[in-house]
Amino acid sequence: MSAAKLRLINLALAHLGEGAVSSLEDDPRPPKLTKALAQYDAVLDAALQRAPWLCAVESRTLALITPPAEGWRDWRYSSRYQLPGEYLKLWWVDGAHTFAWQAGTDLDGNGAVRRYVRAEGSEALNVDMAVRRPAEALTPLLFMAVSLDLAAHLAGPIQQADGRALLERARLAYEQAEGAEVTEIGGQAPPFAGGPLEAARRSAP
């Protein structure tokens, strides 16, 4: 059982005035826990895609995918680069000012989803991307923002209530979490549009 996942869910429930659950493996499982678990992964993934959080961004070198015998049947892009299973969002592609690229999805021969970058090129591709992280990896401020976000998504299913006020609190918490990351970046220009440095500039008096 993930202790951080349990804490995050219980914090979301507390935002709603609901009591805590003792375990993610409760049997029988309380209805509110079932509803929280149904929303949890999607809310966390969306949060990690929201900004280039330092806890979730990795610099990777993507390898070319060997094309099938008949080629990619893609008149626009000649090459494809494999994205890892934990991939969530691309933030930067090396050399992107000199060639076109885009993220894509298809199914392999077994019907499994395959994520890739389509581009013009024949060399390995350097990228910065957001990847899936567990709750343990979140900073305290981001942890709080995600808990408010989860609570907003649970307001309807658990209490038949409107979650818009919680969503606004979550938005402000995300901005605070972005601004706090400014002190964790040094010696470089802001690496990503919409990242923590830009957020800090927006919030400066």
PDB file of C-alpha atoms in Angstrom:
ATOM      1  CA  MET A   1       0.000   0.000   0.000  1.00  0.00           C
ATOM      2  CA  SER A   2       1.289   3.487  -0.861  1.00  0.00           C
ATOM      3  CA  ALA A   3       1.272   5.569   2.317  1.00  0.00           C
ATOM      4  CA  ALA A   4       1.525   8.806   0.310  1.00  0.00           C
ATOM      5  CA  LYS A   5      -1.413   7.799  -1.907  1.00  0.00           C
ATOM      6  CA  LEU A   6      -3.499   7.113   1.205  1.00  0.00           C
ATOM      7  CA  ARG A   7      -2.500  10.492   2.700  1.00  0.00           C
ATOM      8  CA  LEU A   8      -3.410  12.308  -0.505  1.00  0.00           C
ATOM      9  CA  ILE A   9      -6.816  10.653  -0.716  1.00  0.00           C
ATOM     10  CA  ASN A  10      -7.510  11.355   2.959  1.00  0.00           C
ATOM     11  CA  LEU A  11      -6.488  14.994   2.523  1.00  0.00           C
ATOM     12  CA  ALA A  12      -8.897  15.277  -0.420  1.00  0.00           C
ATOM     13  CA  LEU A  13     -11.642  13.751   1.701  1.00  0.00           C
ATOM     14  CA  ALA A  14     -10.832  16.191   4.499  1.00  0.00           C
ATOM     15  CA  HIS A  15     -11.295  19.122   2.092  1.00  0.00           C
ATOM     16  CA  LEU A  16     -14.817  17.785   1.615  1.00  0.00           C
ATOM     17  CA  GLY A  17     -15.425  17.390   5.348  1.00  0.00           C
ATOM     18  CA  GLU A  18     -15.384  13.610   5.003  1.00  0.00           C
ATOM     19  CA  GLY A  19     -13.763  11.222   7.443  1.00  0.00           C
ATOM     20  CA  ALA A  20     -10.509   9.456   6.650  1.00  0.00           C
ATOM     21  CA  VAL A  21     -10.162   5.893   5.432  1.00  0.00           C
ATOM     22  CA  SER A  22      -7.758   3.598   7.248  1.00  0.00           C
ATOM     23  CA  SER A  23      -6.414   1.614   4.307  1.00  0.00           C
ATOM     24  CA  LEU A  24      -6.578   1.404   0.537  1.00  0.00           C
ATOM     25  CA  GLU A  25      -7.279  -2.312   0.959  1.00  0.00           C
ATOM     26  CA  ASP A  26     -10.311  -2.000   3.229  1.00  0.00           C
ATOM     27  CA  ASP A  27     -12.700  -4.906   2.715  1.00  0.00           C
ATOM     28  CA  PRO A  28     -15.469  -4.129   2.228  1.00  0.00           C
ATOM     29  CA  ARG A  29     -14.237  -0.968   0.528  1.00  0.00           C
ATOM     30  CA  PRO A  30     -16.094   2.204   1.611  1.00  0.00           C
ATOM     31  CA  PRO A  31     -17.987   3.809  -1.311  1.00  0.00           C
ATOM     32  CA  LYS A  32     -16.061   7.071  -0.928  1.00  0.00           C
ATOM     33  CA  LEU A  33     -12.762   5.199  -1.271  1.00  0.00           C
ATOM     34  CA  THR A  34     -14.014   3.416  -4.381  1.00  0.00           C
ATOM     35  CA  LYS A  35     -14.943   6.782  -5.906  1.00  0.00           C
ATOM     36  CA  ALA A  36     -11.612   8.339  -4.900  1.00  0.00           C
ATOM     37  CA  LEU A  37      -9.606   5.503  -6.420  1.00  0.00           C
ATOM     38  CA  ALA A  38     -11.630   5.769  -9.637  1.00  0.00           C
ATOM     39  CA  GLN A  39     -10.559   9.420 -10.013  1.00  0.00           C
ATOM     40  CA  TYR A  40      -7.059   9.267  -8.525  1.00  0.00           C
ATOM     41  CA  ASP A  41      -4.858   8.218 -11.456  1.00  0.00           C
ATOM     42  CA  ALA A  42      -6.493  10.557 -13.972  1.00  0.00           C
ATOM     43  CA  VAL A  43      -6.276  13.560 -11.619  1.00  0.00           C
ATOM     44  CA  LEU A  44      -2.615  12.889 -10.774  1.00  0.00           C
ATOM     45  CA  ASP A  45      -1.629  12.391 -14.420  1.00  0.00           C
ATOM     46  CA  ALA A  46      -3.428  15.607 -15.432  1.00  0.00           C
ATOM     47  CA  ALA A  47      -1.662  17.482 -12.627  1.00  0.00           C
ATOM     48  CA  LEU A  48       1.760  16.247 -13.736  1.00  0.00           C
ATOM     49  CA  GLN A  49       1.004  17.432 -17.285  1.00  0.00           C
ATOM     50  CA  ARG A  50      -0.136  20.836 -16.081  1.00  0.00           C
ATOM     51  CA  ALA A  51       3.362  22.340 -15.798  1.00  0.00           C
ATOM     52  CA  PRO A  52       6.976  21.187 -16.144  1.00  0.00           C
ATOM     53  CA  TRP A  53       7.285  20.215 -12.505  1.00  0.00           C
ATOM     54  CA  LEU A  54      10.854  19.514 -11.498  1.00  0.00           C
ATOM     55  CA  CYS A  55       9.733  16.290  -9.813  1.00  0.00           C
ATOM     56  CA  ALA A  56       8.285  14.942 -13.074  1.00  0.00           C
ATOM     57  CA  VAL A  57      10.441  16.255 -15.933  1.00  0.00           C
ATOM     58  CA  GLU A  58      13.186  14.003 -17.307  1.00  0.00           C
ATOM     59  CA  SER A  59      15.698  14.575 -20.093  1.00  0.00           C
ATOM     60  CA  ARG A  60      15.710  11.528 -22.339  1.00  0.00           C
ATOM     61  CA  THR A  61      17.292  10.446 -25.614  1.00  0.00           C
ATOM     62  CA  LEU A  62      14.719   8.724 -27.791  1.00  0.00           C
ATOM     63  CA  ALA A  63      15.776   5.992 -30.189  1.00  0.00           C
ATOM     64  CA  LEU A  64      14.494   5.648 -33.722  1.00  0.00           C
ATOM     65  CA  ILE A  65      11.829   3.002 -34.207  1.00  0.00           C
ATOM     66  CA  THR A  66      12.669   0.571 -36.992  1.00  0.00           C
ATOM     67  CA  PRO A  67       9.931   1.064 -39.608  1.00  0.00           C
ATOM     68  CA  PRO A  68       7.931  -1.873 -40.969  1.00  0.00           C
ATOM     69  CA  ALA A  69       8.840  -3.268 -44.367  1.00  0.00           C
ATOM     70  CA  GLU A  70       6.181  -1.117 -46.045  1.00  0.00           C
ATOM     71  CA  GLY A  71       7.364   2.034 -44.247  1.00  0.00           C
ATOM     72  CA  TRP A  72       5.283   4.301 -42.035  1.00  0.00           C
ATOM     73  CA  ARG A  73       2.822   5.290 -44.775  1.00  0.00           C
ATOM     74  CA  ASP A  74       3.250   8.842 -43.512  1.00  0.00           C
ATOM     75  CA  TRP A  75       3.890  11.455 -46.192  1.00  0.00           C
ATOM     76  CA  ARG A  76       4.659  14.190 -43.671  1.00  0.00           C
ATOM     77  CA  TYR A  77       7.194  12.584 -41.308  1.00  0.00           C
ATOM     78  CA  SER A  78       9.856  10.035 -42.240  1.00  0.00           C
ATOM     79  CA  SER A  79      10.870   8.916 -38.735  1.00  0.00           C
ATOM     80  CA  ARG A  80       9.319   7.844 -35.450  1.00  0.00           C
ATOM     81  CA  TYR A  81      10.894   7.855 -32.012  1.00  0.00           C
ATOM     82  CA  GLN A  82       9.689   5.632 -29.183  1.00  0.00           C
ATOM     83  CA  LEU A  83       8.258   7.300 -26.070  1.00  0.00           C
ATOM     84  CA  PRO A  84       8.404   5.354 -22.794  1.00  0.00           C
ATOM     85  CA  GLY A  85       5.322   3.882 -21.161  1.00  0.00           C
ATOM     86  CA  GLU A  86       5.462   6.418 -18.336  1.00  0.00           C
ATOM     87  CA  TYR A  87       5.432   9.354 -20.773  1.00  0.00           C
ATOM     88  CA  LEU A  88       2.819  12.063 -20.161  1.00  0.00           C
ATOM     89  CA  LYS A  89       3.788  15.208 -22.095  1.00  0.00           C
ATOM     90  CA  LEU A  90       6.610  16.624 -24.211  1.00  0.00           C
ATOM     91  CA  TRP A  91       7.998  19.956 -23.053  1.00  0.00           C
ATOM     92  CA  TRP A  92      11.032  20.426 -25.284  1.00  0.00           C
ATOM     93  CA  VAL A  93      12.594  18.797 -28.355  1.00  0.00           C
ATOM     94  CA  ASP A  94      16.239  19.497 -29.187  1.00  0.00           C
ATOM     95  CA  GLY A  95      16.593  21.255 -32.528  1.00  0.00           C
ATOM     96  CA  ALA A  96      12.846  21.761 -32.871  1.00  0.00           C
ATOM     97  CA  HIS A  97      13.459  25.174 -34.472  1.00  0.00           C
ATOM     98  CA  THR A  98      15.015  23.419 -37.477  1.00  0.00           C
ATOM     99  CA  PHE A  99      12.436  20.695 -38.192  1.00  0.00           C
ATOM    100  CA  ALA A 100       8.789  19.817 -37.669  1.00  0.00           C
ATOM    101  CA  TRP A 101       7.656  17.209 -35.161  1.00  0.00           C
ATOM    102  CA  GLN A 102       4.569  16.084 -33.275  1.00  0.00           C
ATOM    103  CA  ALA A 103       3.591  13.505 -30.665  1.00  0.00           C
ATOM    104  CA  GLY A 104       1.484  10.624 -31.920  1.00  0.00           C
ATOM    105  CA  THR A 105      -0.264   7.446 -30.876  1.00  0.00           C
ATOM    106  CA  ASP A 106      -1.101   4.205 -32.622  1.00  0.00           C
ATOM    107  CA  LEU A 107      -1.641   0.519 -31.850  1.00  0.00           C
ATOM    108  CA  ASP A 108       0.966  -2.173 -32.254  1.00  0.00           C
ATOM    109  CA  GLY A 109       0.264  -5.580 -33.766  1.00  0.00           C
ATOM    110  CA  ASN A 110      -1.129  -6.825 -30.446  1.00  0.00           C
ATOM    111  CA  GLY A 111      -3.514  -3.911 -30.020  1.00  0.00           C
ATOM    112  CA  ALA A 112      -1.434  -2.179 -27.328  1.00  0.00           C
ATOM    113  CA  VAL A 113      -1.157   1.614 -27.372  1.00  0.00           C
ATOM    114  CA  ARG A 114       2.212   2.896 -28.581  1.00  0.00           C
ATOM    115  CA  ARG A 115       3.292   6.518 -28.049  1.00  0.00           C
ATOM    116  CA  TYR A 116       5.935   8.108 -30.242  1.00  0.00           C
ATOM    117  CA  VAL A 117       7.302  11.325 -31.731  1.00  0.00           C
ATOM    118  CA  ARG A 118       6.933  11.778 -35.489  1.00  0.00           C
ATOM    119  CA  ALA A 119       9.694  13.883 -37.046  1.00  0.00           C
ATOM    120  CA  GLU A 120      12.117  14.359 -39.910  1.00  0.00           C
ATOM    121  CA  GLY A 121      15.476  12.931 -38.933  1.00  0.00           C
ATOM    122  CA  SER A 122      17.771   9.954 -38.762  1.00  0.00           C
ATOM    123  CA  GLU A 123      19.579  10.493 -35.457  1.00  0.00           C
ATOM    124  CA  ALA A 124      18.520   9.931 -31.859  1.00  0.00           C
ATOM    125  CA  LEU A 125      16.269  12.675 -30.492  1.00  0.00           C
ATOM    126  CA  ASN A 126      16.884  14.532 -27.217  1.00  0.00           C
ATOM    127  CA  VAL A 127      13.747  15.650 -25.397  1.00  0.00           C
ATOM    128  CA  ASP A 128      12.495  16.876 -22.038  1.00  0.00           C
ATOM    129  CA  MET A 129       9.251  15.222 -21.017  1.00  0.00           C
ATOM    130  CA  ALA A 130       6.874  14.851 -18.109  1.00  0.00           C
ATOM    131  CA  VAL A 131       6.653  11.280 -16.864  1.00  0.00           C
ATOM    132  CA  ARG A 132       4.268   9.538 -14.499  1.00  0.00           C
ATOM    133  CA  ARG A 133       5.239   9.828 -10.828  1.00  0.00           C
ATOM    134  CA  PRO A 134       3.746   8.428  -7.604  1.00  0.00           C
ATOM    135  CA  ALA A 135       2.460  10.688  -4.853  1.00  0.00           C
ATOM    136  CA  GLU A 136       5.725  10.182  -2.928  1.00  0.00           C
ATOM    137  CA  ALA A 137       7.549  12.279  -5.559  1.00  0.00           C
ATOM    138  CA  LEU A 138       5.390  15.398  -5.168  1.00  0.00           C
ATOM    139  CA  THR A 139       6.634  18.466  -3.354  1.00  0.00           C
ATOM    140  CA  PRO A 140       4.499  19.480  -0.347  1.00  0.00           C
ATOM    141  CA  LEU A 141       2.921  22.381  -2.250  1.00  0.00           C
ATOM    142  CA  LEU A 142       2.146  20.231  -5.268  1.00  0.00           C
ATOM    143  CA  PHE A 143       0.786  17.513  -2.983  1.00  0.00           C
ATOM    144  CA  MET A 144      -1.646  20.059  -1.506  1.00  0.00           C
ATOM    145  CA  ALA A 145      -2.693  21.293  -4.959  1.00  0.00           C
ATOM    146  CA  VAL A 146      -3.398  17.756  -6.188  1.00  0.00           C
ATOM    147  CA  SER A 147      -5.417  17.004  -3.059  1.00  0.00           C
ATOM    148  CA  LEU A 148      -7.624  20.044  -3.734  1.00  0.00           C
ATOM    149  CA  ASP A 149      -7.950  19.014  -7.374  1.00  0.00           C
ATOM    150  CA  LEU A 150      -8.970  15.490  -6.362  1.00  0.00           C
ATOM    151  CA  ALA A 151     -11.460  16.874  -3.845  1.00  0.00           C
ATOM    152  CA  ALA A 152     -13.023  19.032  -6.567  1.00  0.00           C
ATOM    153  CA  HIS A 153     -13.478  15.955  -8.748  1.00  0.00           C
ATOM    154  CA  LEU A 154     -15.009  14.027  -5.846  1.00  0.00           C
ATOM    155  CA  ALA A 155     -17.452  16.721  -4.722  1.00  0.00           C
ATOM    156  CA  GLY A 156     -20.113  15.528  -7.162  1.00  0.00           C
ATOM    157  CA  PRO A 157     -19.672  11.745  -6.863  1.00  0.00           C
ATOM    158  CA  ILE A 158     -19.470  11.753  -3.047  1.00  0.00           C
ATOM    159  CA  GLN A 159     -21.631  14.697  -1.989  1.00  0.00           C
ATOM    160  CA  GLN A 160     -23.599  15.666  -5.127  1.00  0.00           C
ATOM    161  CA  ALA A 161     -21.999  19.087  -4.643  1.00  0.00           C
ATOM    162  CA  ASP A 162     -20.492  21.672  -6.989  1.00  0.00           C
ATOM    163  CA  GLY A 163     -16.692  21.464  -7.008  1.00  0.00           C
ATOM    164  CA  ARG A 164     -15.968  24.779  -8.719  1.00  0.00           C
ATOM    165  CA  ALA A 165     -14.824  26.550  -5.548  1.00  0.00           C
ATOM    166  CA  LEU A 166     -12.389  23.710  -4.858  1.00  0.00           C
ATOM    167  CA  LEU A 167     -11.143  23.883  -8.440  1.00  0.00           C
ATOM    168  CA  GLU A 168     -10.379  27.572  -7.970  1.00  0.00           C
ATOM    169  CA  ARG A 169      -8.495  26.786  -4.752  1.00  0.00           C
ATOM    170  CA  ALA A 170      -6.593  24.085  -6.637  1.00  0.00           C
ATOM    171  CA  ARG A 171      -5.699  26.524  -9.423  1.00  0.00           C
ATOM    172  CA  LEU A 172      -4.233  28.979  -6.931  1.00  0.00           C
ATOM    173  CA  ALA A 173      -2.372  26.167  -5.158  1.00  0.00           C
ATOM    174  CA  TYR A 174      -0.852  25.010  -8.462  1.00  0.00           C
ATOM    175  CA  GLU A 175       0.340  28.556  -9.147  1.00  0.00           C
ATOM    176  CA  GLN A 176       1.915  28.713  -5.690  1.00  0.00           C
ATOM    177  CA  ALA A 177       3.647  25.376  -6.273  1.00  0.00           C
ATOM    178  CA  GLU A 178       5.022  26.606  -9.617  1.00  0.00           C
ATOM    179  CA  GLY A 179       6.310  29.832  -8.107  1.00  0.00           C
ATOM    180  CA  ALA A 180       8.086  27.952  -5.325  1.00  0.00           C
ATOM    181  CA  GLU A 181      10.174  26.032  -7.867  1.00  0.00           C
ATOM    182  CA  VAL A 182      11.932  29.204  -9.034  1.00  0.00           C
ATOM    183  CA  THR A 183      14.587  28.786  -6.365  1.00  0.00           C
ATOM    184  CA  GLU A 184      15.282  25.243  -7.583  1.00  0.00           C
ATOM    185  CA  ILE A 185      16.487  26.343 -11.060  1.00  0.00           C
ATOM    186  CA  GLY A 186      19.735  28.203 -11.686  1.00  0.00           C
ATOM    187  CA  GLY A 187      22.300  29.136 -14.298  1.00  0.00           C
ATOM    188  CA  GLN A 188      19.990  28.839 -17.285  1.00  0.00           C
ATOM    189  CA  ALA A 189      17.291  30.632 -19.181  1.00  0.00           C
ATOM    190  CA  PRO A 190      13.706  29.552 -18.470  1.00  0.00           C
ATOM    191  CA  PRO A 191      13.667  26.136 -20.144  1.00  0.00           C
ATOM    192  CA  PHE A 192       9.965  25.775 -20.882  1.00  0.00           C
ATOM    193  CA  ALA A 193       7.193  28.171 -21.781  1.00  0.00           C
ATOM    194  CA  GLY A 194       4.599  28.175 -19.039  1.00  0.00           C
ATOM    195  CA  GLY A 195       7.035  26.758 -16.492  1.00  0.00           C
ATOM    196  CA  PRO A 196       7.810  27.814 -12.919  1.00  0.00           C
ATOM    197  CA  LEU A 197       9.988  30.779 -13.873  1.00  0.00           C
ATOM    198  CA  GLU A 198       7.257  32.230 -16.062  1.00  0.00           C
ATOM    199  CA  ALA A 199       4.728  31.588 -13.304  1.00  0.00           C
ATOM    200  CA  ALA A 200       6.903  33.533 -10.874  1.00  0.00           C
ATOM    201  CA  ARG A 201       7.135  36.465 -13.261  1.00  0.00           C
ATOM    202  CA  ARG A 202       3.363  36.495 -13.646  1.00  0.00           C
ATOM    203  CA  SER A 203       2.823  36.500  -9.891  1.00  0.00           C
ATOM    204  CA  ALA A 204       5.470  39.129  -9.092  1.00  0.00           C
ATOM    205  CA  PRO A 205       4.103  42.463  -7.810  1.00  0.00           C
TER     206      PRO A 205
END
